[in-house]
Coordinates of C-alpha atoms in Angstrom, one line a residue:
M1 CA 31.1 57.9 29.1
D2 CA 29.2 55.9 31.7
R3 CA 26.9 54.7 29.1
N4 CA 29.8 53.4 26.9
N5 CA 31.4 51.6 29.9
R6 CA 28.2 50.0 30.9
V7 CA 28.1 46.3 30.1
R8 CA 25.3 45.6 27.8
K9 CA 23.2 42.5 28.3
V10 CA 23.1 40.4 25.1
N11 CA 19.9 38.6 24.5
R12 CA 21.0 35.2 23.3
P13 CA 18.7 32.5 21.9
K14 CA 17.8 30.0 24.6
Y15 CA 19.6 27.1 22.9
L16 CA 22.9 29.2 23.1
S17 CA 22.6 29.6 26.9
S18 CA 25.7 28.7 28.8
S19 CA 23.8 27.1 31.6
K20 CA 24.9 23.5 32.0
K21 CA 21.4 22.4 32.9
E22 CA 19.9 23.9 29.8
N23 CA 22.6 22.4 27.6
V24 CA 21.9 18.9 29.0
K25 CA 18.2 19.4 28.4
H26 CA 18.7 20.5 24.9
I27 CA 20.9 17.5 24.0
T28 CA 18.4 15.1 25.6
L29 CA 15.6 16.5 23.6
K30 CA 17.6 16.1 20.4
Q31 CA 18.4 12.5 21.3
E32 CA 14.7 11.7 21.9
S33 CA 13.6 13.5 18.7
L34 CA 15.9 11.4 16.6
Y35 CA 15.2 8.1 18.2
K36 CA 11.8 7.3 16.5
P37 CA 12.8 8.5 13.0
L38 CA 15.9 6.4 13.1
L39 CA 14.0 3.4 14.3
V40 CA 11.4 3.8 11.6
T41 CA 14.1 4.3 8.9
F42 CA 15.9 1.1 10.0
A43 CA 12.6 -0.8 10.0
I44 CA 11.8 0.4 6.4
F45 CA 15.4 -0.4 5.3
L46 CA 15.2 -3.9 6.8
F47 CA 11.8 -4.5 5.1
A48 CA 13.1 -3.3 1.8
M49 CA 16.2 -5.6 2.0
I50 CA 14.0 -8.6 2.7
I51 CA 11.5 -7.8 -0.1
I52 CA 13.7 -6.3 -2.8
F53 CA 16.7 -8.6 -2.3
P54 CA 15.2 -12.0 -1.5
T55 CA 18.4 -13.7 -2.4
S56 CA 21.9 -13.2 -1.2
I57 CA 25.3 -14.9 -1.0
F58 CA 24.1 -16.9 2.0
D59 CA 21.4 -18.5 -0.2
T60 CA 24.1 -20.1 -2.2
M61 CA 26.2 -21.1 0.9
I62 CA 23.3 -22.3 3.1
P63 CA 20.1 -22.4 1.1
V64 CA 18.2 -24.7 3.4
Q65 CA 19.0 -22.6 6.5
M66 CA 18.1 -19.3 4.7
Q67 CA 14.8 -20.7 3.5
F68 CA 14.0 -21.7 7.1
L69 CA 15.1 -18.4 8.5
R70 CA 12.8 -16.5 6.0
R71 CA 10.0 -18.8 7.0
L72 CA 10.5 -17.8 10.7
V73 CA 10.6 -14.1 9.7
G74 CA 7.3 -14.6 7.9
W75 CA 5.7 -16.3 10.8
M76 CA 6.8 -13.5 13.2
S77 CA 5.4 -10.9 10.8
L78 CA 2.0 -12.7 10.8
S79 CA 2.2 -13.1 14.6
A80 CA 2.9 -9.3 15.0
T81 CA 0.0 -8.4 12.7
A82 CA -2.4 -10.8 14.5
T83 CA -1.3 -9.7 18.0
L84 CA -1.0 -6.0 17.7
L85 CA -3.8 -5.2 15.1
I86 CA -7.5 -5.6 15.8
L87 CA -8.6 -7.9 12.9
P88 CA -11.8 -9.9 12.5
V89 CA -9.8 -13.0 11.7
S90 CA -6.2 -13.8 12.8
V91 CA -4.0 -14.1 9.8
F92 CA -1.5 -16.2 11.8
D93 CA -4.2 -18.7 12.7
I94 CA -5.0 -19.2 9.0
E95 CA -1.3 -20.1 8.3
L96 CA -1.1 -22.4 11.4
I97 CA -4.2 -24.2 10.4
R98 CA -2.8 -24.7 6.9
I99 CA 0.3 -26.3 8.5
F100 CA -1.5 -28.4 11.1
S101 CA -4.0 -29.8 8.5
S102 CA -1.4 -30.8 5.9
A103 CA -0.2 -34.1 7.3
D104 CA 1.3 -35.1 4.0
L105 CA 3.6 -32.1 4.0
Y106 CA 4.6 -31.6 7.6
S107 CA 5.6 -34.2 10.2
N108 CA 4.4 -34.2 13.8
W109 CA 7.7 -33.0 15.1
Y110 CA 7.5 -30.0 12.7
V111 CA 4.1 -29.2 14.0
V112 CA 5.4 -29.3 17.6
F113 CA 8.1 -26.9 16.7
V114 CA 5.6 -24.6 15.0
V115 CA 3.3 -24.6 18.0
L116 CA 6.2 -23.7 20.4
F117 CA 7.5 -21.0 18.0
A118 CA 4.0 -19.5 17.7
V119 CA 3.6 -19.4 21.4
F120 CA 7.0 -17.6 21.8
S121 CA 6.2 -15.1 19.0
D122 CA 2.7 -14.3 20.3
T123 CA 4.0 -13.9 23.8
L124 CA 6.8 -11.6 22.6
F125 CA 4.5 -9.3 20.7
A126 CA 2.0 -9.4 23.5
F127 CA 4.7 -8.0 25.8
V128 CA 5.4 -5.3 23.2
G129 CA 1.7 -4.3 23.3
Y130 CA 1.6 -4.5 27.1
R131 CA 4.8 -2.3 27.4
F132 CA 3.8 0.3 24.9
T133 CA 0.0 0.3 25.5
K134 CA -0.5 4.0 25.4
T135 CA 1.1 4.6 22.0
L136 CA -0.1 1.4 20.3
R137 CA -3.7 1.6 21.5
K138 CA -4.0 5.1 19.9
L139 CA -2.6 3.7 16.6
F140 CA -4.3 0.3 16.3
A141 CA -7.3 0.3 18.7
G142 CA -8.9 3.6 17.8
K143 CA -11.7 2.0 15.8
A144 CA -12.5 -0.9 18.1
K145 CA -16.0 -1.5 19.2
K146 CA -17.0 0.1 22.4
A147 CA -18.7 -3.0 23.6
D148 CA -15.6 -5.1 23.1
I149 CA -13.5 -2.5 25.0
Q150 CA -15.9 -2.5 27.9
K151 CA -16.0 -6.3 28.0
S152 CA -12.2 -6.6 28.1
N153 CA -11.9 -3.9 30.8
A154 CA -14.6 -5.5 33.0
N155 CA -13.2 -9.0 32.7
L156 CA -9.6 -8.1 33.3
Q157 CA -10.4 -5.9 36.3
K158 CA -12.5 -8.7 37.8
Y159 CA -10.4 -11.8 37.0
G160 CA -6.9 -10.3 36.4
N161 CA -4.4 -12.6 34.6
L162 CA -6.8 -15.5 34.9
G163 CA -9.0 -13.6 32.5
M164 CA -6.0 -12.9 30.3
F165 CA -5.5 -16.7 30.0
F166 CA -9.0 -17.1 28.7
F167 CA -8.6 -14.3 26.2
A168 CA -5.4 -16.0 25.0
C169 CA -6.9 -19.4 24.5
T170 CA -10.3 -18.5 23.1
P171 CA -11.7 -16.5 20.2
L172 CA -12.3 -13.5 22.6
P173 CA -10.7 -10.2 21.4
F174 CA -7.1 -11.0 22.4
T175 CA -5.5 -7.8 21.1
L176 CA -7.9 -5.5 23.1
A177 CA -7.1 -7.6 26.2
I178 CA -3.4 -7.0 25.8
Y179 CA -3.9 -3.2 25.6
T180 CA -6.3 -3.3 28.6
A181 CA -3.8 -5.4 30.6
G182 CA -1.1 -2.8 29.9
A183 CA -3.5 0.0 30.9
V184 CA -4.5 -1.5 34.2
R185 CA -0.9 -2.7 34.8
L186 CA -1.4 -6.4 35.5
K187 CA 1.6 -8.0 37.0
R188 CA 4.0 -8.5 34.1
R189 CA 5.4 -11.9 35.0
W190 CA 1.9 -13.5 35.5
F191 CA 0.7 -11.6 32.4
L192 CA 3.4 -13.3 30.3
I193 CA 2.7 -16.7 31.9
A194 CA -1.0 -16.3 31.2
V195 CA -0.5 -15.4 27.5
A196 CA 2.1 -18.2 26.9
S197 CA 0.0 -20.9 28.6
G198 CA -3.2 -19.7 26.9
R199 CA -1.7 -19.6 23.4
F200 CA -0.1 -23.0 24.0
V201 CA -3.5 -24.5 24.9
K202 CA -5.1 -23.0 21.9
Y203 CA -2.6 -24.0 19.3
A204 CA -2.0 -27.5 20.8
V205 CA -5.7 -28.3 20.8
I206 CA -6.1 -27.1 17.2
A207 CA -3.1 -29.1 16.1
F208 CA -4.2 -32.2 18.0
L209 CA -7.7 -32.2 16.6
L210 CA -6.6 -31.6 13.0
R211 CA -3.9 -34.3 13.2
V212 CA -6.0 -36.9 14.9
F213 CA -9.1 -36.6 12.7
G214 CA -7.0 -36.0 9.6
I215 CA -9.0 -32.9 8.5
N216 CA -7.4 -30.8 5.7
L217 CA -9.2 -27.5 6.0
I218 CA -7.5 -26.1 3.0
S219 CA -8.7 -28.8 0.7
L220 CA -12.1 -28.7 2.3
G221 CA -12.3 -25.0 1.8
E222 CA -11.3 -25.3 -1.9
T223 CA -13.9 -28.0 -2.5
L224 CA -16.6 -25.9 -0.8
F225 CA -15.6 -22.8 -2.8
Q226 CA -15.8 -24.7 -6.1
S227 CA -19.1 -26.3 -5.3
I228 CA -20.6 -22.9 -4.5
F229 CA -19.1 -20.7 -7.2
G230 CA -18.5 -23.4 -9.8

C-alpha cells in the first residue's frame, strides 16, 4: 500500500523541465541556432533575385536609376571580395583603374564620386572584418602565408593604427591587416579613420595620375596582349 501511495519520480527529458531558467536557456539556444541559417538563406535568395531576375517593373519606371543602383551593388560586391578575401590582385582595383583611365567615357565628377564610394565601401567591409575577425579569419585567411601574417602582426603591434593607414594606402596585404587589427583590438574609431584615409589617398592618387597623364591601361593591356600573343 505504501509503495502504491509513494509518489514516483518521473524522469523527464531535459528540454521538458519546468525550470524557468532552463526554459529560457533552451529558447535562447534555438534562436541562436536559427540565426545563421536564416541569414545565409536570405543572402542566397537576394543573390538569386539579382542574378535570375535582372529586370523588374522598376526597370520600366526608372531605368536609369535601376541601372545605377545595380552598378553600385556590383561595386560593393567587388569591394567585399577584395577586402575580405586574400587575393593576389584586388578585383576592385581592376574595375576602378578601368574607370579612372577611360576619360572618354567617364567625367571627372563621376570619378570623384567613384573614389568616395569606393572609400565608403572598403571602410564598411573593413569594419565587418574587424568586428567578426575570429570567424572570418578561419574562413578566408586559413591559407595565408605565414610570413605575411607575421609581418602584419609585427607592424600593427608596433605602429598601431598608423601602420593600418599604410596597409590601406599601399600594396601591402590589406586583408590580413584587417584581421590582425581585429585580433589585437585596435581602437575602433581610429581604425576606421586609418582605413578611410588610407583608401582615399590610394584611390585619389591612382585617379589623379591616370587622368593627368591620360593613360588608358585597358587599351594598353589589349595592345600588349595582341603584340605578344598575336
